[in-house]
Coordinates of C-alpha atoms and ligand atoms in Angstrom, one line a residue:
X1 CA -35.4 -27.2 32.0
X2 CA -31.9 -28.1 32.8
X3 CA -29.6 -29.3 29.9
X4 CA -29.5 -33.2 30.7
X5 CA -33.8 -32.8 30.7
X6 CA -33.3 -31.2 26.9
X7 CA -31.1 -33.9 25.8
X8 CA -33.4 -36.6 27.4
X9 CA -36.4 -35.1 25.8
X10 CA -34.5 -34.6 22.2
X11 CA -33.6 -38.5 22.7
X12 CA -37.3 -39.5 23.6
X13 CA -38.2 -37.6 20.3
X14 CA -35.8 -39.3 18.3
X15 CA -36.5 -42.6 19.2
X16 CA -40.1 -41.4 18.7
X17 CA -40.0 -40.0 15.6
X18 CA -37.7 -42.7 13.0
X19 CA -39.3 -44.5 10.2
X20 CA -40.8 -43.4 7.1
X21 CA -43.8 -42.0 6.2
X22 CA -45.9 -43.5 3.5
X23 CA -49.5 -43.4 2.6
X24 CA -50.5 -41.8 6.3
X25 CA -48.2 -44.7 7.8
X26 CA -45.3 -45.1 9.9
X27 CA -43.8 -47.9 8.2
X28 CA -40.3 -49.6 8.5
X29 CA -37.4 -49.0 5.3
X30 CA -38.2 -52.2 3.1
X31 CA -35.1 -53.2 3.9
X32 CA -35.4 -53.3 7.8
X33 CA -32.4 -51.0 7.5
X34 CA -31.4 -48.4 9.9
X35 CA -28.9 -45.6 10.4
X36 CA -27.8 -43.5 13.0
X37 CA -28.2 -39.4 13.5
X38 CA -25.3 -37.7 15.4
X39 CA -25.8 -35.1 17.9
X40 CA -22.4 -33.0 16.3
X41 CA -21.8 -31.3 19.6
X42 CA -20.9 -34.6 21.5
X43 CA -20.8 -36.7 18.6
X44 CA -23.3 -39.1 20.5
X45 CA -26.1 -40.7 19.2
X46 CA -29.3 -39.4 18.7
X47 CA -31.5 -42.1 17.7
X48 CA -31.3 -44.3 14.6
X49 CA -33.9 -43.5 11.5
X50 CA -35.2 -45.7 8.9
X51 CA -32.8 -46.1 6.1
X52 CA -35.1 -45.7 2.9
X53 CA -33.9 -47.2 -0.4
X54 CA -35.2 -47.2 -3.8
X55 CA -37.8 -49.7 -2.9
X56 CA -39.0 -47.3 -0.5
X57 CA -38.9 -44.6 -2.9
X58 CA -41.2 -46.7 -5.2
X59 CA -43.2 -47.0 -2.3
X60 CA -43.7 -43.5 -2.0
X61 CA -44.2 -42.4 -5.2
X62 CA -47.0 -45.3 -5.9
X63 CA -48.8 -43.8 -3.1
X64 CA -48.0 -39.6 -3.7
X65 CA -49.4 -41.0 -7.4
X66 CA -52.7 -42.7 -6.5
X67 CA -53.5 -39.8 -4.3
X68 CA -53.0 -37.0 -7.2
X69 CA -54.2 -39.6 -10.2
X70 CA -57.0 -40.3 -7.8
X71 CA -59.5 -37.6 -8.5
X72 CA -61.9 -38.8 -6.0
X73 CA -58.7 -38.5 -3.6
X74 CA -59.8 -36.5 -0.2
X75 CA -56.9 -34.0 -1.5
X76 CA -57.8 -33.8 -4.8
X77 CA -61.7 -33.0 -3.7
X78 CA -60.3 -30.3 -1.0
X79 CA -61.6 -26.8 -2.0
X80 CA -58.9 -24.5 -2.2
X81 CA -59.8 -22.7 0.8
X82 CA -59.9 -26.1 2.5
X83 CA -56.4 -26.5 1.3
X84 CA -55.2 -22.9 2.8
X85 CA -56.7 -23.8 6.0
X86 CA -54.7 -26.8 6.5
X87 CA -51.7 -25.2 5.5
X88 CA -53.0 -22.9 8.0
X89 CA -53.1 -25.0 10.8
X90 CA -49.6 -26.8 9.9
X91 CA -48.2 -23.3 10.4
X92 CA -50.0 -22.9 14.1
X93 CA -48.6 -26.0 15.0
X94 CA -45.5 -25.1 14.4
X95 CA -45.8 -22.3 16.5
X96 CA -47.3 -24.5 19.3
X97 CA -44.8 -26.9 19.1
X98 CA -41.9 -24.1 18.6
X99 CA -39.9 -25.5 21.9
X100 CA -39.2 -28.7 21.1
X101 CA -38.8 -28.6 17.2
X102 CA -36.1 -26.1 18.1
X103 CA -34.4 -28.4 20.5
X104 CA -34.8 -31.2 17.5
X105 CA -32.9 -29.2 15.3
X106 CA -30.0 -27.9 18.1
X107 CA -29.2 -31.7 19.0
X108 CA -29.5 -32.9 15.2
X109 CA -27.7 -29.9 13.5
X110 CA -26.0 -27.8 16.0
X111 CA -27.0 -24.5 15.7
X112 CA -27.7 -22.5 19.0
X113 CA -31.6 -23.2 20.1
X114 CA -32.1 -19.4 20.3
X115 CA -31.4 -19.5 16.5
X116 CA -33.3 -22.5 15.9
X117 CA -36.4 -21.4 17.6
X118 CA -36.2 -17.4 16.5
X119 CA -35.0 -17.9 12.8
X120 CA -35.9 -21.5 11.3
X121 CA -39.3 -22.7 13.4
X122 CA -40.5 -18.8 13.3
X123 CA -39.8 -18.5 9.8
X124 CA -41.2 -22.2 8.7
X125 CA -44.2 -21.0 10.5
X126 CA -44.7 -18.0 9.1
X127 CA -44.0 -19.5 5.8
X128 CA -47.1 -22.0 5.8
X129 CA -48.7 -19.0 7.0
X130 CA -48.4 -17.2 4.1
X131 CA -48.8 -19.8 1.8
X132 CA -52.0 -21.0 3.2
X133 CA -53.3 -17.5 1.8
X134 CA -52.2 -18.5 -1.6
X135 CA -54.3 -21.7 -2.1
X136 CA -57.3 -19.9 -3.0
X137 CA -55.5 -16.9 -4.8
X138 CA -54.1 -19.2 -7.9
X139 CA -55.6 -17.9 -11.2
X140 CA -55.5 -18.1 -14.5
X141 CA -56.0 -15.4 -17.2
X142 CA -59.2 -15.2 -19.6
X143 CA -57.5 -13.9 -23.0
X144 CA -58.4 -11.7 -25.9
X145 CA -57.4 -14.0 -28.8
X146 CA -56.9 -12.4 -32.2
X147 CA -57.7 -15.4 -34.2
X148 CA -56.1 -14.6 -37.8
X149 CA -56.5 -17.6 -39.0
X150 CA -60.1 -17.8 -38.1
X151 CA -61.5 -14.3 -38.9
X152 CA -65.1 -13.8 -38.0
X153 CA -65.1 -16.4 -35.4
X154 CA -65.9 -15.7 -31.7
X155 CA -63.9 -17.8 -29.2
X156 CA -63.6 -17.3 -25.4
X157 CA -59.7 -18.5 -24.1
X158 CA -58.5 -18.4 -21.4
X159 CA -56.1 -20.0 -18.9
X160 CA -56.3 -22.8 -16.0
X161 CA -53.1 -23.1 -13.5
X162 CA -53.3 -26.5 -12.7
X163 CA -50.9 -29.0 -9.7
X164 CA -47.8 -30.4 -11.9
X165 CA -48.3 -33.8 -10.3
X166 CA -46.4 -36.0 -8.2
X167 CA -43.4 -34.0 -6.8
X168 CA -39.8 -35.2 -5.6
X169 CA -38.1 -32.7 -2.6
X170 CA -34.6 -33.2 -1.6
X171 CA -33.3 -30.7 1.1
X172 CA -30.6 -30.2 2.9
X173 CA -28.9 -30.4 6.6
X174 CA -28.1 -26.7 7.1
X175 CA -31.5 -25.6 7.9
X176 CA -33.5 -28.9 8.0
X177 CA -37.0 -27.4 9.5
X178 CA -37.3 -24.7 7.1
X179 CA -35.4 -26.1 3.9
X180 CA -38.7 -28.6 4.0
X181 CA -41.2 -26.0 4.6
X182 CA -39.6 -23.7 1.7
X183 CA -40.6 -26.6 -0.5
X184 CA -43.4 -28.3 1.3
X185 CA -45.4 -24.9 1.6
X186 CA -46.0 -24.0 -1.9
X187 CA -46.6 -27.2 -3.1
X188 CA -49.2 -28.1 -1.1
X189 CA -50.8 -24.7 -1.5
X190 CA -50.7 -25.3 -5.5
X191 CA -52.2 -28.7 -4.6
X192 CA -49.5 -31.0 -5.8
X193 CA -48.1 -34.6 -3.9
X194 CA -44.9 -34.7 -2.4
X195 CA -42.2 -37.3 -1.8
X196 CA -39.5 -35.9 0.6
X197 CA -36.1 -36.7 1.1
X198 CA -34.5 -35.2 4.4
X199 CA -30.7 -34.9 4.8
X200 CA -28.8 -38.0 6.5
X201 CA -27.5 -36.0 8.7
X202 CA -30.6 -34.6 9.8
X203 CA -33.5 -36.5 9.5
X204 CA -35.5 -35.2 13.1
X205 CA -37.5 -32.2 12.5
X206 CA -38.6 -33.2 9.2
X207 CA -40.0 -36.5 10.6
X208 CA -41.8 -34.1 13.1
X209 CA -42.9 -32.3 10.6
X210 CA -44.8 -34.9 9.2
X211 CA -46.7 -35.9 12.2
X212 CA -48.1 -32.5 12.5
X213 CA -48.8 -32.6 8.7
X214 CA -51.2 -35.3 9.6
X215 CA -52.7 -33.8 12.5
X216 CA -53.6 -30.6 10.9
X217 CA -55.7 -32.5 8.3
X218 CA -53.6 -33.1 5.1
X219 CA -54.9 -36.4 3.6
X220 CA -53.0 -40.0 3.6
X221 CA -50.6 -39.7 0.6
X222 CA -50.4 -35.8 0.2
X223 CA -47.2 -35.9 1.9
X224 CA -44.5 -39.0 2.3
X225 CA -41.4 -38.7 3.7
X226 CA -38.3 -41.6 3.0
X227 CA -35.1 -40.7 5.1
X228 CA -32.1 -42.3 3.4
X229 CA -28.9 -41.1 2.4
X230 CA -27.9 -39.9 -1.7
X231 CA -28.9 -43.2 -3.4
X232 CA -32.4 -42.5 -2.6
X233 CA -32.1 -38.6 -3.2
X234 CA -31.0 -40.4 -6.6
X235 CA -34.1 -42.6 -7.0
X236 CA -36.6 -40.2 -6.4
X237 CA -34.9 -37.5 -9.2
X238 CA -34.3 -40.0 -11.6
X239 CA -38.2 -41.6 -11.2
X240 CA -40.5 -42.1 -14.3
X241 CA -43.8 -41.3 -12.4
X242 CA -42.1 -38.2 -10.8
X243 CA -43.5 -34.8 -12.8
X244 CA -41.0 -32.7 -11.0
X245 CA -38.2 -32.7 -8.9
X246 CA -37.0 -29.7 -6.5
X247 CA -33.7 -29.9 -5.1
X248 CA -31.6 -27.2 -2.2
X249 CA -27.9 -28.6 -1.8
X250 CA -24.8 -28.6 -3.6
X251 CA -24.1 -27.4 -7.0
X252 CA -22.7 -31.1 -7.6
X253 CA -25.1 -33.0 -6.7
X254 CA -27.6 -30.6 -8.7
X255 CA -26.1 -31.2 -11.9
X256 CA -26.6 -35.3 -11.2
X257 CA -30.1 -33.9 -10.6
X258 CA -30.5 -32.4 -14.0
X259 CA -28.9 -35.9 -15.3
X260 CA -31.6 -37.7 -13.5
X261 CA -34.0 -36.3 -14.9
X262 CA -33.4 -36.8 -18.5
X263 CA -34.9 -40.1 -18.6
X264 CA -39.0 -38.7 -18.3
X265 CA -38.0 -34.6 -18.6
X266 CA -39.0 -34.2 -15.0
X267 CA -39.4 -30.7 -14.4
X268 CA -36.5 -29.2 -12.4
X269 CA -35.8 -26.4 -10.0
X270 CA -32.2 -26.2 -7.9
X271 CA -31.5 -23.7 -5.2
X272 CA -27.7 -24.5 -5.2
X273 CA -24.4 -22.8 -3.7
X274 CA -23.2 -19.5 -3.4
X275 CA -19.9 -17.7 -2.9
X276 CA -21.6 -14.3 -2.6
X277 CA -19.9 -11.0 -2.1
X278 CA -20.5 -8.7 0.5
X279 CA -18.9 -4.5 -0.6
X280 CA -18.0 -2.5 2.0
X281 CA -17.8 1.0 0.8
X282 CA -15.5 3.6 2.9
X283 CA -18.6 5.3 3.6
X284 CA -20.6 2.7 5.4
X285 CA -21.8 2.9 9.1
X286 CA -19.0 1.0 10.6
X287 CA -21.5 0.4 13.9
X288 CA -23.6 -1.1 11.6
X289 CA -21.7 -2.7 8.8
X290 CA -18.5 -4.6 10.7
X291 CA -21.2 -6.6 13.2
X292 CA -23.9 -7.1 10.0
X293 CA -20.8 -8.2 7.7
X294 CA -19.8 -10.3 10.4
X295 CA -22.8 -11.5 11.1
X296 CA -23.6 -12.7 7.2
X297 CA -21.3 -15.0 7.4
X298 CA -20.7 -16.6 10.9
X299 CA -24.3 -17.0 11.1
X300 CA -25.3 -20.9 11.3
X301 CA -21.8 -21.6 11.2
X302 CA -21.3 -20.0 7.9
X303 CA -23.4 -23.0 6.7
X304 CA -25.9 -20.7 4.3
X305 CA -26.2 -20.9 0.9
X306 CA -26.5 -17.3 1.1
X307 CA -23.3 -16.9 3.1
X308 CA -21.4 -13.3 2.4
X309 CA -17.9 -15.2 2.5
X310 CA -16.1 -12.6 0.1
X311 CA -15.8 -9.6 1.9
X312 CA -14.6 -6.6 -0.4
X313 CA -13.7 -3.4 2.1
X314 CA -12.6 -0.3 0.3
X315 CA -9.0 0.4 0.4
X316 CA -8.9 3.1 3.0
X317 CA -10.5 1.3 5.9
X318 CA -9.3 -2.0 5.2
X319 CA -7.5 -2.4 8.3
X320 CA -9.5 -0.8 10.7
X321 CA -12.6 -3.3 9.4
X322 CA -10.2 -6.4 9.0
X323 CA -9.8 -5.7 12.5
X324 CA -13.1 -4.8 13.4
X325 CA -14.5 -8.0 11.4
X326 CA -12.0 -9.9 13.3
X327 CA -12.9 -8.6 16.7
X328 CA -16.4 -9.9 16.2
X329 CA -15.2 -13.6 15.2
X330 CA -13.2 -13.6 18.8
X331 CA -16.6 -12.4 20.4
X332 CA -18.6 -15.1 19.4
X333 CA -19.5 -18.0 22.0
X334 CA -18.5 -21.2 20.4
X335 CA -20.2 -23.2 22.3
X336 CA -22.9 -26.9 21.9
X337 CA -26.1 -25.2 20.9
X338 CA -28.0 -26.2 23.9
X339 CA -25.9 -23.7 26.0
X340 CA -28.4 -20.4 26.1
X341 CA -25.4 -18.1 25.7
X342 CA -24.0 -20.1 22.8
X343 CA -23.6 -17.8 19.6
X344 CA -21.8 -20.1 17.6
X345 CA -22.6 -24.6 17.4
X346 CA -20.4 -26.8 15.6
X347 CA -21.1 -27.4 12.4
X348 CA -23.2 -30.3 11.2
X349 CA -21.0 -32.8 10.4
X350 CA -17.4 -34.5 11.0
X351 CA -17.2 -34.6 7.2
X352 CA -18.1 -30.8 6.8
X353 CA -15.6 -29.6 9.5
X354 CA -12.9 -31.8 7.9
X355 CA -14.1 -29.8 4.3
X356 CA -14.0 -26.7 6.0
X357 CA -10.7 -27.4 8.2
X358 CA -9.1 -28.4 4.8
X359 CA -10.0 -25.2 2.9
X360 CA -8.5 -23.4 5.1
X361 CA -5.5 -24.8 5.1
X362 CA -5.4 -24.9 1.4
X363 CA -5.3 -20.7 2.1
X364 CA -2.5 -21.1 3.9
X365 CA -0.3 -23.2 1.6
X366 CA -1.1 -20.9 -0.8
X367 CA 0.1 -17.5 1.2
X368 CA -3.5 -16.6 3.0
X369 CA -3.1 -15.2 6.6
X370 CA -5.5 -15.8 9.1
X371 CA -6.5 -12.2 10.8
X372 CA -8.6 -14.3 13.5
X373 CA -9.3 -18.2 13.5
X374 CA -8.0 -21.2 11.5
X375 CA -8.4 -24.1 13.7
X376 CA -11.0 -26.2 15.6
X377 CA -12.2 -25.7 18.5
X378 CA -11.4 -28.2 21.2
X379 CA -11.7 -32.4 20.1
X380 CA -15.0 -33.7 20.6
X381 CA -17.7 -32.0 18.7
X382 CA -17.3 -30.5 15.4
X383 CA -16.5 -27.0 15.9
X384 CA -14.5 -24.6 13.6
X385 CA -13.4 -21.2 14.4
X386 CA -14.8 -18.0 13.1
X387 CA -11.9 -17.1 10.4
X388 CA -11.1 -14.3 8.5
X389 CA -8.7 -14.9 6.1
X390 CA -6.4 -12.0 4.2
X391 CA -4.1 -11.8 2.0
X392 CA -5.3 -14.4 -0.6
X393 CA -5.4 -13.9 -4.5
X394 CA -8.5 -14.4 -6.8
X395 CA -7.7 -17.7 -8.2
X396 CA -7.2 -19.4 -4.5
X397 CA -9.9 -22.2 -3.9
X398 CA -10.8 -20.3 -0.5
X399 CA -11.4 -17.1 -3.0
X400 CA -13.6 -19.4 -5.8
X401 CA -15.4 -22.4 -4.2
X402 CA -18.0 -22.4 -1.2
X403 CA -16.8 -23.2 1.6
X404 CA -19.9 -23.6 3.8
X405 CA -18.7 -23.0 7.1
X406 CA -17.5 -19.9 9.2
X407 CA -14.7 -18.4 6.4
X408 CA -14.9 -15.2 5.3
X409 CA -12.0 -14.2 2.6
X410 CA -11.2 -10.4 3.1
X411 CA -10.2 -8.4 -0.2
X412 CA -9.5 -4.9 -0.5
X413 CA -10.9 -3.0 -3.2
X414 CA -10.5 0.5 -5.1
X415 CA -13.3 1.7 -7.0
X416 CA -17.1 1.1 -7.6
X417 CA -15.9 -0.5 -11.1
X418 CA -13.6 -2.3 -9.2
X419 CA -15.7 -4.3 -6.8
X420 CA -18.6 -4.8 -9.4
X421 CA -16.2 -6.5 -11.1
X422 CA -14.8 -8.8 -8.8
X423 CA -18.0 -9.0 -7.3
X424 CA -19.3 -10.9 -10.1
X425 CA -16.3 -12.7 -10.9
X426 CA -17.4 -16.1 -9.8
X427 CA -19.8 -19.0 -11.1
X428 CA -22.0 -18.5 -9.0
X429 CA -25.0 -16.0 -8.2
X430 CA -26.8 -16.5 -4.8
X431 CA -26.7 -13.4 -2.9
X432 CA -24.5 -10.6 -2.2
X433 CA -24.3 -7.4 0.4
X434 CA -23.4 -4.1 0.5
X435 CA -22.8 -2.0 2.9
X436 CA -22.7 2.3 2.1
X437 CA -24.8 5.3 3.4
X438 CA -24.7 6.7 -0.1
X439 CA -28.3 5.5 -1.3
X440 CA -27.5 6.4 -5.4
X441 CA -24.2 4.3 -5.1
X442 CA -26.1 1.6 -3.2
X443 CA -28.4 1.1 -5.6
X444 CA -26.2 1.4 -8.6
X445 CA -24.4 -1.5 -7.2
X446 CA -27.1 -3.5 -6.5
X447 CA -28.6 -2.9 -10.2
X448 CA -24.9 -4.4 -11.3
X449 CA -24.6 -7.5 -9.4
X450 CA -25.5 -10.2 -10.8
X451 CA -27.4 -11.8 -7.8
X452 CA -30.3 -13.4 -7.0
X453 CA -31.1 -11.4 -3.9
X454 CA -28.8 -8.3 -2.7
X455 CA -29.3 -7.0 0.9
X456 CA -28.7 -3.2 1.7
X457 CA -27.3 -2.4 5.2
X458 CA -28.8 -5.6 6.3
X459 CA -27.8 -9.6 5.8
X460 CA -29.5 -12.4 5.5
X461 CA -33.3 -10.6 6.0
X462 CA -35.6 -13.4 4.7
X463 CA -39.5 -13.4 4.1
X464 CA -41.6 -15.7 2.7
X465 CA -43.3 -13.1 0.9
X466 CA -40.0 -12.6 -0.8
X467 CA -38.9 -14.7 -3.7
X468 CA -35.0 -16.6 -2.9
X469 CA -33.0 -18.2 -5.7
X470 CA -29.6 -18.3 -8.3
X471 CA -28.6 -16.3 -11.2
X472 CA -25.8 -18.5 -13.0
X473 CA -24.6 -21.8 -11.2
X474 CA -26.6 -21.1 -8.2
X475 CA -29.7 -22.4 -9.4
X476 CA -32.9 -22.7 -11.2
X477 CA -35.9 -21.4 -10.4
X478 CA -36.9 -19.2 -7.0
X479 CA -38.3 -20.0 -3.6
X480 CA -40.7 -18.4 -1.5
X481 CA -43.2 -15.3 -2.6
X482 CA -45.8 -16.1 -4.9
X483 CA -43.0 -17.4 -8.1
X484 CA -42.6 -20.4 -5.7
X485 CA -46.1 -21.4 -6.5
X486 CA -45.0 -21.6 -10.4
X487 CA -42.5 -24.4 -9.7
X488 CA -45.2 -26.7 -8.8
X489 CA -48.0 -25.9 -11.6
X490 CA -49.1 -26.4 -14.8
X491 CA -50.3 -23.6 -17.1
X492 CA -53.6 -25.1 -19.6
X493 CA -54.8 -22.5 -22.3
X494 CA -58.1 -23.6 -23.3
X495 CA -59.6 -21.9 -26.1
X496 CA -63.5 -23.0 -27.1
X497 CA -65.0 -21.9 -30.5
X498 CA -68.4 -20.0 -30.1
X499 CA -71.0 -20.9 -31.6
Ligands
LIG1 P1 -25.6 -32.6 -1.1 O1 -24.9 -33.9 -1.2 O2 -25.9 -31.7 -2.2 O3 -27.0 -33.0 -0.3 C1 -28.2 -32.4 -0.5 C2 -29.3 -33.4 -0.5 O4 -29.2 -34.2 -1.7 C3 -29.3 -34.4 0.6 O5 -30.6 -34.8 1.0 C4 -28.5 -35.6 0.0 O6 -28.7 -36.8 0.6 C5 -29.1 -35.6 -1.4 N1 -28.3 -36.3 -2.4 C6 -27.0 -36.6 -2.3 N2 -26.6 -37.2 -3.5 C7 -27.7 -37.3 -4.3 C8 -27.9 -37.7 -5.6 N3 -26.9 -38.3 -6.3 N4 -29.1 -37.6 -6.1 C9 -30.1 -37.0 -5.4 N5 -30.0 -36.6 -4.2 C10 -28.7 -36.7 -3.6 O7 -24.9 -31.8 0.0 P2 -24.0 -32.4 1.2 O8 -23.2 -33.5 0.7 O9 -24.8 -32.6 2.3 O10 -23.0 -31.1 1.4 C11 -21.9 -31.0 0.4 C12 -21.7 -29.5 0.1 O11 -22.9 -29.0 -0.5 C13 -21.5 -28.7 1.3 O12 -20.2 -28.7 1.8 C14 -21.9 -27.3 0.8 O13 -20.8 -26.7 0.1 C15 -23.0 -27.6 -0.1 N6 -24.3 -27.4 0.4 C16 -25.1 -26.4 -0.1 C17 -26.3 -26.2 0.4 C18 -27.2 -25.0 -0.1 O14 -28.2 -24.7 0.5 N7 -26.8 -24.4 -1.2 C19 -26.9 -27.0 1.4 C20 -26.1 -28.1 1.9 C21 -24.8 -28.3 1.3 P3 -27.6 -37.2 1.7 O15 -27.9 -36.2 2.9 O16 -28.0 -38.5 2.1 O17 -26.3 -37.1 1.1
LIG2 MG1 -24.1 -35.7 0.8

């Protein structure tokens, strides 16, 4: 398929694919509103998508309630292993329909399709895959009470693991596809009801999503979907017949997350920004660690979470990896991720170049040298260079704050004490790297970081078998693996008195 056939066939999609899902239905916003999603490579229009509101969040939460309150509910009757096989089949679909979710996401986020169809629709895949094996694997405990204040009574206890109830999701532009299937997969598994709230910016795949939802089986109501911008992300954390809320995005808009949910003491989990470190010990296999250190950053535009964007390189190859780092940057295609050989898309938004564009010249004003990059990249689209920045201090705003986008700050360091320290000198606690063929020091570092997840010679390796989440500001809770499940149940003790 040429280019001009993608982008006709990503438009079609589009137009397709734009109101709101509630109850089973395609329905309008309440409102009649619409807004419009941006291809960010041309800055052309994909398609405009309903605009819900908090009517529409009522909407949606009245019917993700009736359908868990409803124990007669076709979702509330599914076995368990009826439940797996549906998450089952949303996972083949997926796969069937790998091409063109992948060419949604390129057109409404940027990223390169190669990435979109090898990384986020293989991995969302896979991950309803694996949590289709859960549904019928979620067990309580029976337990041997010691019943002091009953003595010579018999009682059997024991445990029940039950769906917390109606669930509010709110996700994220920089992987739209997988960000919903990270939440969407274990809560369905654990049998709860979802109301989801897409990014603005990229509404597509998620709509998608939900239409293959339905065909693979899942029930009227299990699943509703309201695209809208923040006010309704607000609505649905701050709602008195939401049980829980589960939120992926910025660290700010978390915290107005936990204030939302005062009101009923929603249940909360946050998968929020990083600034994580990546160490680069003297010792390292440059072949391998310049390209992967390069490489867990600039990937998706730098727009991770996870993003290595401190880069600590041991004093004695500083240089030489400064320069190797930077030699990768000026090897990447920047390019509209349509292109087959592009490495590199623009990133998602006008509003997050202009971000990224202004941290870095905060860097500069403050004495930061760019070793590659530091601009845009031509002046339609929204495309940043890959930059490495030196010479910066610890307190600099391109050293503390995420950037999200294709910045890496590079900072030479002496000792193992050293880098542990500054390592872990920061707010946050996503993720880190470190790169080292000395297995001992390796793993003492990676014992002393204080990290959600650290990568070993590698960056960025994700599973869904593999649990993903924040130590300190970077979160509450974890995603993926079998603790996912536990943000979306209940446990019961139930203890009954022999007779
Ligand atoms: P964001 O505002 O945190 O957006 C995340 C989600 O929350 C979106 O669906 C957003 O809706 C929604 N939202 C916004 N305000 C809300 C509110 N008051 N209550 C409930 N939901 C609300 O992130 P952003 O504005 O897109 O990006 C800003 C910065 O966040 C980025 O520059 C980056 O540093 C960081 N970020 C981090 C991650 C991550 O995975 N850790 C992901 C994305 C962004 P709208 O899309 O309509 O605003
Ligand atoms: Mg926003």
């Amino acid at each position: 398929m040429t280019v001009m056939e993608l982008n006709q066939q990503a438009h079609d999609l589009a137009r397709k694919t734009s109101k709101l899902l509630i109850d089973g239905e395609w329905v309008e916003a309440a409102s009649g509103k619409t807004f419009e999603t941006l291809n960010p490579a041309s800055e052309e229009s994909l398609g405009w998508v309903a605009q819900g509101e908090a009517e529409d969040i009522n909407r949606a939460v009245r019917s993700a309630r009736r359908c868990f309150d409803d124990e007669r509910s076709d979702w509330r009757r599914m076995t368990a292993s009826e439940r797996g096989k549906v998450l089952h089949r949303i996972g083949d679909l997926i796969e069937r329909h790998a091409d063109e979710l992948a060419l949604l996401e390129t057109l409404d986020n940027g990223k390169p399709i190669t990435v979109a169809k090898a990384a986020d629709v293989a991995l969302a895949a896979d991950l309803f895959h694996y949590m289709s094996g859960w549904a019928t694997k979620i067990e309580g405990n029976t337990i041997p009470i010691s019943h002091v204040t009953s003595p010579g009574s018999e009682f059997l206890a024991y445990t029940r693991k039950e769906p917390v109830g109606v669930v509010g999701q709110i996700i994220p532009w920089n992987f739209p596809l997988l960000m919903a299937a990270w939440k969407l997969g274990p809560a369905l598994a654990a049998g709860v009801t979802v109301v989801l709230k897409p990014a603005e910016q990229t509404p597509l795949s998620a709509l998608r999503l939900g239409e293959l939802m339905l065909e693979a089986g899942l029930p009227a109501g299990v699943v509703n979907i309201v695209t809208g911008f923040g006010d309704a992300g607000a609505a649905l954390a701050a709602h008195d017949s939401v049980d829980k809320v589960a939120f992926t995005g910025s660290t700010e808009v978390g915290r107005l997350i936990v204030q939302a949910a005062v009101g009923n003491l929603k249940k909360v989990t946050l998968e929020l920004g990083g600034k994580s470190p990546q160490v680069l010990y003297k010792d390292a296999d440059m072949d391998v660690a310049i390209p992967g250190a390069a490489n867990g950053i600039f990937f998706n535009q730098g727009q991770c979470c996870n993003a290595g964007s401190r880069l600590y390189i041991q004093k004695d190859v500083f240089d030489n990896v400064v320069q190797g780092i930077s030699d990768e940057a000026k090897k990447i295609t920047v390019g509209p991720g349509i292109e087959p050989d592009t490495q590199m898309g623009p990133l998602t938004s006008a509003e997050q170049r202009d971000k990224v564009l202004g941290y870095i010249s905060s860097g500069f004003d403050a004495g930061a040298r760019a070793a590659s990059g530091g601009g845009r990249v031509g002046n339609r689209g929204y495309f940043v260079e890959p930059t490495v920045l030196t010479d910066t201090t610890p307190d600099m705003k391109v050293v503390r704050e995420e950037i999200f986008g294709p910045v890496v700050v590079a900072i030479p360091f002496g000792s193992e004490e050293d880098v542990v320290r500054s390592g872990n000198d920061t707010s946050f606690g996503l993720a880190s790297g470190i790169w080292t063929r000395d297995i001992n020091k390796a793993h003492r570092t990676a014992n002393r970081l204080r990290a959600g997840t650290v990568w070993i010679n590698c960056y960025s390796v994700f599973d869904a078998a593999m649990p993903f989440g924040g130590y300190k500001e970077s979160g509450w809770g974890r995603e993926m693996g079998h603790n996912a499940l536990d943000n979306y149940l209940e446990t019961k003790s139930v203890v009954a008195k022999l007779a």
